[in-house]
Tab-separated table of C-alpha atoms in Angstrom:
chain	number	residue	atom	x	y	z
D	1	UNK	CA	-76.993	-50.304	-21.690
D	2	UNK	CA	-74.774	-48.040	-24.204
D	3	UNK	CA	-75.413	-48.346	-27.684
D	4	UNK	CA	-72.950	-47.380	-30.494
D	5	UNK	CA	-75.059	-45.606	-32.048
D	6	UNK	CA	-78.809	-44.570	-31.811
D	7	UNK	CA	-81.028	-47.485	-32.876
D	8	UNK	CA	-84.915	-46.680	-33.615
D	9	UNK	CA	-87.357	-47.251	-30.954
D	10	UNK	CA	-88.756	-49.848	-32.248
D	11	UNK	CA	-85.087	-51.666	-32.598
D	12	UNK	CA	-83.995	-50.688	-29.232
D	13	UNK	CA	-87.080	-52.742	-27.720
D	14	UNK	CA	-86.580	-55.412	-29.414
D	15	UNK	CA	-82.899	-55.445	-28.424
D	16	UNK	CA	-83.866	-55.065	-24.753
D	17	UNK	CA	-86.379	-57.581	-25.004
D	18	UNK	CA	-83.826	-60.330	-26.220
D	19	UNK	CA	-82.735	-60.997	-22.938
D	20	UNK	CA	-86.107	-61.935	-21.356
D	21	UNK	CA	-87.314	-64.099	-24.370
D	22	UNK	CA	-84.222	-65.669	-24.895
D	23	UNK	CA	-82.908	-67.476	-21.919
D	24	UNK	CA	-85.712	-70.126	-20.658
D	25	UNK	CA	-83.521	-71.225	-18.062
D	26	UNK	CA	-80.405	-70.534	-16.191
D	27	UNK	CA	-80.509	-66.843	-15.852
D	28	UNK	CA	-82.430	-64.769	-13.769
D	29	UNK	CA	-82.330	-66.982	-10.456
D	30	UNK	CA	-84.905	-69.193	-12.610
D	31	UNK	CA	-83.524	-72.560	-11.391
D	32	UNK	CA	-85.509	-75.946	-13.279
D	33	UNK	CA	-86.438	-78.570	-11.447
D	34	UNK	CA	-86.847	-82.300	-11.196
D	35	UNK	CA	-89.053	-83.483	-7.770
D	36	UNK	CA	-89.440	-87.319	-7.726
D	37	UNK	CA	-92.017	-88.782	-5.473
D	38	UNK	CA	-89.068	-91.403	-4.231
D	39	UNK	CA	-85.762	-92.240	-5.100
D	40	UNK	CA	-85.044	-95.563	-3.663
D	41	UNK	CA	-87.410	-98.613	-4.148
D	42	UNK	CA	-87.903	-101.821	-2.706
D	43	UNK	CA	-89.716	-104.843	-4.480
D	44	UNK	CA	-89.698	-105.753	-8.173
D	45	UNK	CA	-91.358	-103.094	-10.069
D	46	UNK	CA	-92.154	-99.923	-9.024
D	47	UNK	CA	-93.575	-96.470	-10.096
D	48	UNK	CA	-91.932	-93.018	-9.798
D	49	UNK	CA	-94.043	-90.240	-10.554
D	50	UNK	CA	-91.984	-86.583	-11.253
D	51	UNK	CA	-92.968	-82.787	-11.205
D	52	UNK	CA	-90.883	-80.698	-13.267
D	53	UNK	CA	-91.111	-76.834	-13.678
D	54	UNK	CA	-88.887	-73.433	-13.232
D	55	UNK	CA	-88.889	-71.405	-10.503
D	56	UNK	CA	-86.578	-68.833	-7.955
D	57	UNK	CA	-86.915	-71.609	-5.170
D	58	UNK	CA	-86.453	-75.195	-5.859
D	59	UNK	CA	-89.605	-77.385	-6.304
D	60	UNK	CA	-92.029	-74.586	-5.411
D	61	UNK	CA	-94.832	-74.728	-7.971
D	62	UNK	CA	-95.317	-71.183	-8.658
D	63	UNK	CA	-93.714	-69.744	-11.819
D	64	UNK	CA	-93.295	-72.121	-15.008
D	65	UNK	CA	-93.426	-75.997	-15.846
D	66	UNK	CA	-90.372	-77.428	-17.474
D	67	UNK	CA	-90.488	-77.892	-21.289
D	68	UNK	CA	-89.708	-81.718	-21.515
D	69	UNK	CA	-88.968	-81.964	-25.502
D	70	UNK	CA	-85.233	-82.968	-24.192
D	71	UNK	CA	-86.643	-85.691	-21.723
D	72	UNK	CA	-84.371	-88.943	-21.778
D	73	UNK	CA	-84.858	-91.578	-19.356
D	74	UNK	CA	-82.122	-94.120	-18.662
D	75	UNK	CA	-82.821	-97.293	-17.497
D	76	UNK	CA	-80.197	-98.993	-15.631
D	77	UNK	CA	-79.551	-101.683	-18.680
D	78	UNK	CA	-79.053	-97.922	-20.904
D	79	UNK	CA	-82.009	-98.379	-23.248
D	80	UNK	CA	-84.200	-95.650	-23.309
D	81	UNK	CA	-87.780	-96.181	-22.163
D	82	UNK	CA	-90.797	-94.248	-22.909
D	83	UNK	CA	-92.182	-92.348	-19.705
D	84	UNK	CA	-95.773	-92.284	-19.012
D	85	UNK	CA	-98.854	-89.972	-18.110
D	86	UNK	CA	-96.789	-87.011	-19.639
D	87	UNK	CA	-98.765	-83.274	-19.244
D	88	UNK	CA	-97.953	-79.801	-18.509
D	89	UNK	CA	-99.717	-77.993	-16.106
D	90	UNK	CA	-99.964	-74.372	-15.227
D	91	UNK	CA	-96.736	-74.057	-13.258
D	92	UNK	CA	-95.601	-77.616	-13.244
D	93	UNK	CA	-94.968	-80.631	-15.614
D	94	UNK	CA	-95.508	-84.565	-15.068
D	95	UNK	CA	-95.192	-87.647	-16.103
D	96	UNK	CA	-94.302	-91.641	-14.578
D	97	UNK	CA	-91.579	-93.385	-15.164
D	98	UNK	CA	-92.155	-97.532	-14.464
D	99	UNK	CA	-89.006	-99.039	-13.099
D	100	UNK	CA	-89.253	-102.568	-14.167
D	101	UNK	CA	-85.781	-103.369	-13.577
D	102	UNK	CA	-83.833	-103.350	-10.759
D	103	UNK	CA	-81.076	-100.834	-10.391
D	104	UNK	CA	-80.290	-97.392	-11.062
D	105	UNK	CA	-82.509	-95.076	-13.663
D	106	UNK	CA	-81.230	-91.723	-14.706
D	107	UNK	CA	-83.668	-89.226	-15.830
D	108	UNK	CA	-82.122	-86.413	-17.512
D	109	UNK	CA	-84.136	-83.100	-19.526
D	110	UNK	CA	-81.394	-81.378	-21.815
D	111	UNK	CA	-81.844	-78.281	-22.701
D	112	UNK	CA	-79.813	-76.960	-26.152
D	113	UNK	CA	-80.400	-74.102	-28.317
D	114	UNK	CA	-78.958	-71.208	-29.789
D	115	UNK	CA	-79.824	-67.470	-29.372
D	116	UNK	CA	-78.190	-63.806	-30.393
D	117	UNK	CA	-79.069	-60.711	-31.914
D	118	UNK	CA	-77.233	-58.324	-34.225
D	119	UNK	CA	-77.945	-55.331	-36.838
D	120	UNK	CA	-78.538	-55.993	-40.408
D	121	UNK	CA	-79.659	-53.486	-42.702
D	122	UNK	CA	-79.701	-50.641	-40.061
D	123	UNK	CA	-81.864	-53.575	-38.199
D	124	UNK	CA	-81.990	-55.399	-35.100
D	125	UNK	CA	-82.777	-58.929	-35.965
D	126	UNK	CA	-82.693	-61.977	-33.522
D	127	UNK	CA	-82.473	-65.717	-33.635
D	128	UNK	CA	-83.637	-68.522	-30.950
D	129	UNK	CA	-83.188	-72.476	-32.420
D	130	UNK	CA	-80.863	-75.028	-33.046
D	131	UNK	CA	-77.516	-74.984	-33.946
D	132	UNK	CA	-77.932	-76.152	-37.872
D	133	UNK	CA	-80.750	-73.129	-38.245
D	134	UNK	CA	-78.566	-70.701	-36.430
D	135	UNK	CA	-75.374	-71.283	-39.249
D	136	UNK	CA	-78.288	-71.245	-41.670
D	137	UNK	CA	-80.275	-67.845	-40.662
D	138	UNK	CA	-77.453	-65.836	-38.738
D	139	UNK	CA	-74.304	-64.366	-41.259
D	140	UNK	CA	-71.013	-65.181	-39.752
D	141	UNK	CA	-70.254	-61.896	-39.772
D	142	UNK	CA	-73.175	-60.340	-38.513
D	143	UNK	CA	-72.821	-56.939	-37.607
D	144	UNK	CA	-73.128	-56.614	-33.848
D	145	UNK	CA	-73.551	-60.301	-33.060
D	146	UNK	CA	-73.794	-61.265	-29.481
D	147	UNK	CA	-75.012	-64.981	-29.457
D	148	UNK	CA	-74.679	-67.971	-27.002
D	149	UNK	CA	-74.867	-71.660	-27.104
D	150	UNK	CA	-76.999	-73.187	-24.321
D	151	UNK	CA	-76.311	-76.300	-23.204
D	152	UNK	CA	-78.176	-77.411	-19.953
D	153	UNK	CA	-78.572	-80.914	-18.134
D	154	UNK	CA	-81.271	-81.096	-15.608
D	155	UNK	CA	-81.103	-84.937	-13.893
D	156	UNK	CA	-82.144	-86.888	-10.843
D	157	UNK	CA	-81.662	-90.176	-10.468
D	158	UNK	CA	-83.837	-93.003	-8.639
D	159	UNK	CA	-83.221	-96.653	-7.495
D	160	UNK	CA	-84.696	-99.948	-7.396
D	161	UNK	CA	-83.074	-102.106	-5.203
D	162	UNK	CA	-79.272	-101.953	-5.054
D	163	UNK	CA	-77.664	-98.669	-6.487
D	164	UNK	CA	-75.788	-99.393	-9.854
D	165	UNK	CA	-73.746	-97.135	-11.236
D	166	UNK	CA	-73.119	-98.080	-15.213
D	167	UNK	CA	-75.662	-95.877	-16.647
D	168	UNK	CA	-74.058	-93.105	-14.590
D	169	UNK	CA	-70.736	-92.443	-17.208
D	170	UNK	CA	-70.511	-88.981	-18.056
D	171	UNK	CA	-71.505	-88.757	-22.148
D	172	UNK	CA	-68.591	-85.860	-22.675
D	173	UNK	CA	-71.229	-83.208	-23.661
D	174	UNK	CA	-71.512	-80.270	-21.967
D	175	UNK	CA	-71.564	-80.328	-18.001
D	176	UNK	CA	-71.918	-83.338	-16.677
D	177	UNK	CA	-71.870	-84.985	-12.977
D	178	UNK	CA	-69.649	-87.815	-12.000
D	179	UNK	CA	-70.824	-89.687	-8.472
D	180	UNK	CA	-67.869	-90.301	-6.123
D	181	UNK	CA	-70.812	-90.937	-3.775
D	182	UNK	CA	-73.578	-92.447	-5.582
D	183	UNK	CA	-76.555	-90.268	-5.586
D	184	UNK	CA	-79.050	-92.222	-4.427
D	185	UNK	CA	-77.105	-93.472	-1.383
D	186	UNK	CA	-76.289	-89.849	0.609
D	187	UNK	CA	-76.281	-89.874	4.213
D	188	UNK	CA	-77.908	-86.784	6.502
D	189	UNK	CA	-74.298	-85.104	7.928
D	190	UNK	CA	-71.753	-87.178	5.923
D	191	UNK	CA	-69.361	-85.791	3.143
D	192	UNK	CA	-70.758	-86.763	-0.313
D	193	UNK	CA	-68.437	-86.872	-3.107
D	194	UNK	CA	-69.072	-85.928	-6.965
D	195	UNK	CA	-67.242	-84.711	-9.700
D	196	UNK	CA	-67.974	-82.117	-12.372
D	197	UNK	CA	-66.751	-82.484	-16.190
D	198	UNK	CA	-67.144	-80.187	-19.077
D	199	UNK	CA	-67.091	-82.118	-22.146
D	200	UNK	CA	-65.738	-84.992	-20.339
D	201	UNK	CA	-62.496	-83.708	-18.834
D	202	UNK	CA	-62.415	-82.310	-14.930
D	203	UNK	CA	-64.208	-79.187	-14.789
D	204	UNK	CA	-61.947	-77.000	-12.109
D	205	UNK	CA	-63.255	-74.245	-9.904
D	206	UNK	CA	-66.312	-74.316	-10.927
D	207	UNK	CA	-68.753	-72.938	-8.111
D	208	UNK	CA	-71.436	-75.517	-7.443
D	209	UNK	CA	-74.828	-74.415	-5.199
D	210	UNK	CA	-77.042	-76.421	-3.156
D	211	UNK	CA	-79.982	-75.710	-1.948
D	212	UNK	CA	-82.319	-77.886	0.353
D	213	UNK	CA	-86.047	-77.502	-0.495
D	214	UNK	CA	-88.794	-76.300	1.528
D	215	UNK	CA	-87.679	-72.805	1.741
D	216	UNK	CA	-91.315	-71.650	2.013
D	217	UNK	CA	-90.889	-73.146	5.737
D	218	UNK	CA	-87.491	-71.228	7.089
D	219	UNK	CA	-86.680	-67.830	6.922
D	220	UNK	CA	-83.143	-68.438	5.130
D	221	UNK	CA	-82.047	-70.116	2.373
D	222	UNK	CA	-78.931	-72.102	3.742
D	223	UNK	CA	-77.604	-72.349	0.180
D	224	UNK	CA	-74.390	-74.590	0.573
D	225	UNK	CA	-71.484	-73.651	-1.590
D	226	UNK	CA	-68.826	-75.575	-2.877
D	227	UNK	CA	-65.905	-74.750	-5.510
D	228	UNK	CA	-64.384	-77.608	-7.899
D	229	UNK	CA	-60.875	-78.524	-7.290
D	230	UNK	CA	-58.468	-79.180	-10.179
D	231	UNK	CA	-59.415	-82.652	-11.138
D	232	UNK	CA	-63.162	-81.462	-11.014
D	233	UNK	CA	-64.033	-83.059	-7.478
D	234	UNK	CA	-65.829	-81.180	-4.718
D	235	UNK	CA	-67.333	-82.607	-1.365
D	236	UNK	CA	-70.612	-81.320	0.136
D	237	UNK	CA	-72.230	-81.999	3.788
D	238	UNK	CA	-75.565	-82.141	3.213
D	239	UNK	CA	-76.627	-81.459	6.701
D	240	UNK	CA	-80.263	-83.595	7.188
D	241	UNK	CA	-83.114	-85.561	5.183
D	242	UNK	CA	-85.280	-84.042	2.613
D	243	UNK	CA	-84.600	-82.687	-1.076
D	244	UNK	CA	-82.035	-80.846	-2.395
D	245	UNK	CA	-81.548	-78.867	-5.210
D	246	UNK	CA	-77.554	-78.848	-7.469
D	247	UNK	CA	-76.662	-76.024	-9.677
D	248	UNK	CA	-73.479	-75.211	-11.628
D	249	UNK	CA	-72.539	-73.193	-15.108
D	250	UNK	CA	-69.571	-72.695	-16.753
D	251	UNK	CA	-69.732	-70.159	-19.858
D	252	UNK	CA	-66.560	-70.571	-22.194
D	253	UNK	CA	-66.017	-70.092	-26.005
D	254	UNK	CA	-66.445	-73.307	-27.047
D	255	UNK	CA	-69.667	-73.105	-28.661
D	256	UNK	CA	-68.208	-74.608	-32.059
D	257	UNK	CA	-68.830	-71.270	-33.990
D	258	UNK	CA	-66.179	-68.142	-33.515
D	259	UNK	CA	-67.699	-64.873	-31.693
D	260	UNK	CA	-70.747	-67.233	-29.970
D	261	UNK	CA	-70.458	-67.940	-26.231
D	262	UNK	CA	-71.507	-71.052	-25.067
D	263	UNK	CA	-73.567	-71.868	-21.218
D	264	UNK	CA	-72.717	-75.352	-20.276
D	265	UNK	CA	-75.112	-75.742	-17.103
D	266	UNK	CA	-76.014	-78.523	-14.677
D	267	UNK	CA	-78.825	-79.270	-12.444
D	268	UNK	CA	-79.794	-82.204	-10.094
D	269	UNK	CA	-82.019	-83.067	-7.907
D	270	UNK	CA	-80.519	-85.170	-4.446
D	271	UNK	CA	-83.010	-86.814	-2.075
D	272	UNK	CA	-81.369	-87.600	1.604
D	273	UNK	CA	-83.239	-90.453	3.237
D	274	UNK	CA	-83.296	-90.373	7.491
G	1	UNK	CA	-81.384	-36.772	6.571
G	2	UNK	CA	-78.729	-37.258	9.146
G	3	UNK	CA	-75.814	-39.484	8.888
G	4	UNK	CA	-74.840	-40.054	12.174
G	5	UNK	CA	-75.680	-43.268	14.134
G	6	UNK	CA	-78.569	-43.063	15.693
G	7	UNK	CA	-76.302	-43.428	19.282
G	8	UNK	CA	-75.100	-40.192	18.529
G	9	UNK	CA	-78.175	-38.447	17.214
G	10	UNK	CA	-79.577	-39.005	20.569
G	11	UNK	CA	-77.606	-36.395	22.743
G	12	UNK	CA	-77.410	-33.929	19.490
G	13	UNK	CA	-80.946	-34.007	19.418
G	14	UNK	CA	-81.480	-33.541	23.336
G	15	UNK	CA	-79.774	-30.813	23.175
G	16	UNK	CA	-81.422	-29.409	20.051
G	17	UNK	CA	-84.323	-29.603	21.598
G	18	UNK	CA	-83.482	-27.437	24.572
G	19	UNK	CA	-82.201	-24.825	22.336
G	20	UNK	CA	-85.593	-24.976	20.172
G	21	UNK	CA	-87.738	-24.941	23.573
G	22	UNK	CA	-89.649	-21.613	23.237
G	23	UNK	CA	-90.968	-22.855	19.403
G	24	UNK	CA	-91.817	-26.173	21.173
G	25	UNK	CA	-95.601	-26.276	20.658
G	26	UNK	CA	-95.642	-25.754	16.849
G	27	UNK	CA	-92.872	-28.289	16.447
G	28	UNK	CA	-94.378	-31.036	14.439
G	29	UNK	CA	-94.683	-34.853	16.543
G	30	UNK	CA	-92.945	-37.224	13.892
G	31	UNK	CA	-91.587	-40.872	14.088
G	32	UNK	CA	-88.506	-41.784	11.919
G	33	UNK	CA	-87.411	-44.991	11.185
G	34	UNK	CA	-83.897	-45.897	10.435
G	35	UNK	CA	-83.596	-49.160	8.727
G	36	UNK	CA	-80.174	-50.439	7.032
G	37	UNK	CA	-80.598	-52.771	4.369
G	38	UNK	CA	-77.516	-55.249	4.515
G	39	UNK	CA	-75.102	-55.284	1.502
G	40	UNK	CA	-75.141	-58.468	0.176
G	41	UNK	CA	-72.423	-60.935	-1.701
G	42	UNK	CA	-74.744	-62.957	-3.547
G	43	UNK	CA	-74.132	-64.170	-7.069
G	44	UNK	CA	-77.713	-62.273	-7.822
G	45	UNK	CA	-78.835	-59.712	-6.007
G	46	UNK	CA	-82.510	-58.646	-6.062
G	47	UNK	CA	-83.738	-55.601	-3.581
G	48	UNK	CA	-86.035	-56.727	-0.343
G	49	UNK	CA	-89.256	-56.126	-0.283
G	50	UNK	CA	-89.632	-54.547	3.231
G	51	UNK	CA	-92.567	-53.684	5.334
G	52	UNK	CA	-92.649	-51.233	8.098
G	53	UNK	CA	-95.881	-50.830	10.645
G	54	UNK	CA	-96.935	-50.178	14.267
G	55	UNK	CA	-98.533	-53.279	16.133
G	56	UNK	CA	-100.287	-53.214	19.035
G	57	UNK	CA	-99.642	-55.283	22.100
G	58	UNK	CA	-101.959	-57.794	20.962
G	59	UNK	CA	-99.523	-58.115	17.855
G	60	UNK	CA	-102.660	-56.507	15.210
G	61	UNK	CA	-101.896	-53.903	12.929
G	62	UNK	CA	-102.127	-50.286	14.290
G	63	UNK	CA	-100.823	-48.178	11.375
G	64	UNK	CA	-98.832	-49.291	8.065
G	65	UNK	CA	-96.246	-46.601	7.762
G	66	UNK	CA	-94.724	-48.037	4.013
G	67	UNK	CA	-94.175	-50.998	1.717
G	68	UNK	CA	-91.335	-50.688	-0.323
G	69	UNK	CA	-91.692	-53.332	-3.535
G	70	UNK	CA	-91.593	-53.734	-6.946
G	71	UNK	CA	-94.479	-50.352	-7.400
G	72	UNK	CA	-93.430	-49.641	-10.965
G	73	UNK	CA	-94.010	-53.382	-13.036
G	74	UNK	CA	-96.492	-53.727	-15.559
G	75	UNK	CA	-99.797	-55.018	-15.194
G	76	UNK	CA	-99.254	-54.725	-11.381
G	77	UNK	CA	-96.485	-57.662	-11.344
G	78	UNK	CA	-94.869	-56.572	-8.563
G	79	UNK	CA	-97.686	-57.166	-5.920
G	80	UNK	CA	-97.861	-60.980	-6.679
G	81	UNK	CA	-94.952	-61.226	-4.428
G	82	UNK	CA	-96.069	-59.423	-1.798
G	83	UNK	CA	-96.993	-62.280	0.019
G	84	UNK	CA	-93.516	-63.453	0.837
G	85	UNK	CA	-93.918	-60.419	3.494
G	86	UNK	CA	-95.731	-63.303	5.271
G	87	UNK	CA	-96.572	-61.481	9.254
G	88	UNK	CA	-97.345	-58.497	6.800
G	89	UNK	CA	-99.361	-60.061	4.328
G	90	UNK	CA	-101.554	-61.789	7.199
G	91	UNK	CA	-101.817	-59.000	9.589
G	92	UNK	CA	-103.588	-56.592	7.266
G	93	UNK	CA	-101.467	-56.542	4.185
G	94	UNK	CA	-103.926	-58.556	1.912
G	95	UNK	CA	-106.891	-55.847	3.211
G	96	UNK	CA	-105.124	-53.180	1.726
G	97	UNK	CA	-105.900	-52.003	-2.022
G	98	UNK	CA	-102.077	-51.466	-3.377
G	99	UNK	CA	-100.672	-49.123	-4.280
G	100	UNK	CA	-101.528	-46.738	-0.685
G	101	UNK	CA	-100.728	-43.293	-1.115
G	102	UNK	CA	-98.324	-42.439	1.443
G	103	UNK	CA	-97.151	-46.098	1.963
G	104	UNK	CA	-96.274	-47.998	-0.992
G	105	UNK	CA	-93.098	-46.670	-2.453
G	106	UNK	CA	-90.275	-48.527	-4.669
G	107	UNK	CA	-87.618	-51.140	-3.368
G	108	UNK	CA	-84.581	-49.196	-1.484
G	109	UNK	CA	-81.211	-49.816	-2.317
G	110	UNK	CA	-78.702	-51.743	0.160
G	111	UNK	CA	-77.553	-48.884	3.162
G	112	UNK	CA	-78.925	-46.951	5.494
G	113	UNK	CA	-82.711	-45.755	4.314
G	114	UNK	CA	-84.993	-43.464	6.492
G	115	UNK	CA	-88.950	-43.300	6.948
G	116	UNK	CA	-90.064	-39.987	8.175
G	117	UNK	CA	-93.588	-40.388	9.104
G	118	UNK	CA	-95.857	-36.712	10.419
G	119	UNK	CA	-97.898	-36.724	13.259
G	120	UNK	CA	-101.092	-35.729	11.005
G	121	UNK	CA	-100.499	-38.945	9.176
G	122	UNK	CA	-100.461	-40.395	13.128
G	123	UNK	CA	-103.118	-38.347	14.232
G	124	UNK	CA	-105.697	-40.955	14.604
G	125	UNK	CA	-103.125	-43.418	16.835
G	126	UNK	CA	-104.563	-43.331	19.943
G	127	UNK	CA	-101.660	-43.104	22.565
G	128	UNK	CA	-99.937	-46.231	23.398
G	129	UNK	CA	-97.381	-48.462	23.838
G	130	UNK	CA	-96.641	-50.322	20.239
G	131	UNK	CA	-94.162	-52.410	18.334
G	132	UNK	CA	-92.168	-50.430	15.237
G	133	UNK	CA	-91.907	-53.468	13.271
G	134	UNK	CA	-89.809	-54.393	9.795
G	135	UNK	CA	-90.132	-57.285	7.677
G	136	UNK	CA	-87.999	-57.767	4.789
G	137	UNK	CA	-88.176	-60.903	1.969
G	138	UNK	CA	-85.927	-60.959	-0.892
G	139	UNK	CA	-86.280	-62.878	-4.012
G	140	UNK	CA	-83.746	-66.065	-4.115
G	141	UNK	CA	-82.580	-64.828	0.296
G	142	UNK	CA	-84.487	-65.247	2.887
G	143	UNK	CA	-86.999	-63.177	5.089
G	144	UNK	CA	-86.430	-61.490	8.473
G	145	UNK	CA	-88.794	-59.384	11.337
G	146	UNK	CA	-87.561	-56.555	13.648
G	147	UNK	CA	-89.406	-55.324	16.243
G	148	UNK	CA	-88.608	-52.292	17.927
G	149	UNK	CA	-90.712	-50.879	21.008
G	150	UNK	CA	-91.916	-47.432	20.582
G	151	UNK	CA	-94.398	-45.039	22.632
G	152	UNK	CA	-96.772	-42.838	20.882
G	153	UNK	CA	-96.733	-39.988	21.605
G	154	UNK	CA	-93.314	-39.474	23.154
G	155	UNK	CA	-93.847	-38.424	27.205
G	156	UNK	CA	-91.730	-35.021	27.092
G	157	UNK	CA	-88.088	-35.563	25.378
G	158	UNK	CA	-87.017	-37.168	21.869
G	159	UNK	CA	-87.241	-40.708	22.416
G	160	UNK	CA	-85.285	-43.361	20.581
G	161	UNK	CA	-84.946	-47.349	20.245
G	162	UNK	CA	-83.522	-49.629	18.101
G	163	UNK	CA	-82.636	-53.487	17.348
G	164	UNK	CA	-80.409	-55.422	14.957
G	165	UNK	CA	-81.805	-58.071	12.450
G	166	UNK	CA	-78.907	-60.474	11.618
G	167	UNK	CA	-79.717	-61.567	7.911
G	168	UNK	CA	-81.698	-59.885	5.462
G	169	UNK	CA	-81.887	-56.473	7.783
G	170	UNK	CA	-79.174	-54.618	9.814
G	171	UNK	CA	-79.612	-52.179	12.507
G	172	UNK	CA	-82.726	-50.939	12.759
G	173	UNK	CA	-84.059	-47.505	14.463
G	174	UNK	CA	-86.513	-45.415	15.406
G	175	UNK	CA	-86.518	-42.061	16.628
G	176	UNK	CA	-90.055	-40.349	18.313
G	177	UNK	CA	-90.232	-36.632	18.734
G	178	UNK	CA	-92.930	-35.157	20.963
């Protein structure tokens, strides 16, 4: 890293030690995580129990659990309710959601926060929080400022019953996904169909990553790429059963505040059935 | 360290060693292993861990010759993954105390690295027919094993072999002189 001009030690650490405090998620191949224990239900009521955490390969409990202060679950009627049995373990989080109604449920953890660092007073100072405490602690001006928005969406989605899709509408924050395909009816070697929007309009080449889990058991990763076209739609094959892990970002200016970037990132997890 | 491939080290080598043949006997036996580490276009990058040792027929551990990985983390960080170098780890990796003079060294860059190993270091290896073998496992990639057939000591002239991984490892050689 070159520096203008020579810092103190002490500075200089701190300054190199921004990176690795400040960005929980999306850097760093340190992909978060939703694992379900199904997605599609038969009966009346039914239980879904989920494991959420950060790690380099999808659904391997072995680095982080998931903070789950943004946790939002969507039942398919849109009201919001509670989940149950919530706890954090050493490398993993839980907690139950109770799908007493039939249709789809979206379960979404957002992630949003600022963080920078600049020089005041011959100083290197730095900031992690939310947007109102970031235009209240960090001058506009800042000397030096290098700051970022985060704005992440981590989702899966599960089913009782038929598949309904009303509860599925992008919001128009941040990076969302659109089914073309809905997500909890994907077929082992067909084409499924989403679309990605940033802030509610077609997000365009935007590279999107999927992984299939269980890469403890093969000796490659067989990520599967796909780029956005213009209207925001892209088409994977997701070649057999099991779990598979989604991940896009897009990092543009439009954090709301001049000189601060902003990460607009989205995660999701997609279970195949045989 | 030469540059040519190791196809073309072979003759150059040969004929080396005629030249050299009076100074023969205080030539030093040696084993050096060629091992290109593939280039990568991934959106990030982290450098294998790679393992390099001779196996016996009966596919246990004869000699570890190195084990390139994270050496210089904090608090030791760098071994928790060494694991993930899974035939390794399970064929006398997890006996060894880390870091092993002589052995452990850091991550190498993507090209075309070289292992030179003595004979003293080999002096105890009885004589035999063994497997050069290389595992590589990179963080966020995948893992891969090369084996490469080697006899120790080589019978008379510089002996050579090699095999190409097709993922996380390229060509790999090895090179045995008497």
């Amino acid at each position: 890293m070159r520096l203008a001009r020579p810092v103190p030690k002490l500075a200089l650490a701190a300054l190199l030690a921004v990176p690795l405090l400040a960005v929980p998620i999306a850097a760093d191949a340190h992909r978060p995580w939703l694992e379900p224990s199904s997605t599609v239900l038969s009966g009346t009521d039914a239980w879904v129990s989920f494991d959420a955490g950060v790690s380099t390969d999808p659904f391997i409990r072995d680095h982080a659990p998931m903070q789950l202060g943004g946790l939002v679950v969507t039942a398919p009627d849109g009201s919001h309710p509670a989940v149950e049995n919530q706890a954090r373990g050493r490398f993993r989080s839980v907690f139950d959601v109770h799908l007493n109604q039939p249709g789809t449920w979206r379960i979404t953890v957002m992630n949003e926060g600022f963080f920078g660092s600049w020089r005041q007073n011959g100083e290197q100072r730095r900031f992690r929080g939310t947007r109102e405490a970031f235009e209240r602690e960090v001058p506009a001006n800042a000397e030096g400022l290098r700051a970022t928005a985060m704005i992440g969406r981590i989702e899966t989605f599960a089913t009782l019953g038929r598949p309904t899709t009303e509860n599925l509408q992008p919001t128009g924050r941040g990076l969302e996904l659109v089914p073309v395909t809905h997500p909890n009816d994907l077929t082992a070697g067909a084409e499924s169909r989403f679309r990605l929007v940033l802030d509610g309009a077609p997000a365009a080449g935007v590279d999107v990553t999927v992984i299939p889990g269980g890469t403890r058991y093969r000796e490659r990763p067989n990520e599967i790429r796909a780029r956005t076209a213009a209207d925001g739609s892209f088409a994977v094959t997701l070649p057999e059963p099991g779990l598979y892990w989604l991940g896009a970002s897009v990092r543009d200016d439009k954090s709301g505040i001049p000189n601060v970037m902003r990460n607009a990132s989205y995660n999701a997890t997609l279970e195949v059935l045989p | 360290m030469r540059s040519a491939p190791l196809a073309f080290a072979l003759p150059t080598l040969t004929i080396a060693g005629l030249a050299l043949a009076p100074a023969h006997a205080v030539q030093a036996r040696e084993l050096t292993v060629t091992v290109e580490i593939p280039r990568l276009d991934v959106a990030e990058y982290h450098r294998p861990y790679v393992a390099i040792w001779l196996e016996r027929p009966d596919q246990s551990t004869a000699a570890n010759l190195a084990v390139w990985y994270d050496v210089a983390k904090r608090n030791k960080e760098g071994e928790q993954w060494l694991k993930d170098l899974r035939q390794w780890w399970r064929r006398g990796g997890r006996e060894l105390q880390m870091p092993v003079d002589g052995v452990s060294g850091a991550t190498r860059a993507p090209g075309r690295q070289t292992l030179t190993v003595g004979g003293d270091a080999l002096a105890r290896l009885p004589a035999g027919q063994y497997n050069l073998v290389v595992e590589a496992a990179r963080e966020g990639g995948g893992r891969e094993v090369v084996r490469v057939p080697v006899q120790w000591p080589a019978a008379g002239a510089v002996a050579t072999g090699s095999a190409q991984g097709s993922s996380e490892l390229g060509a790999v050689g090895v090179e045995v002189k008497p």
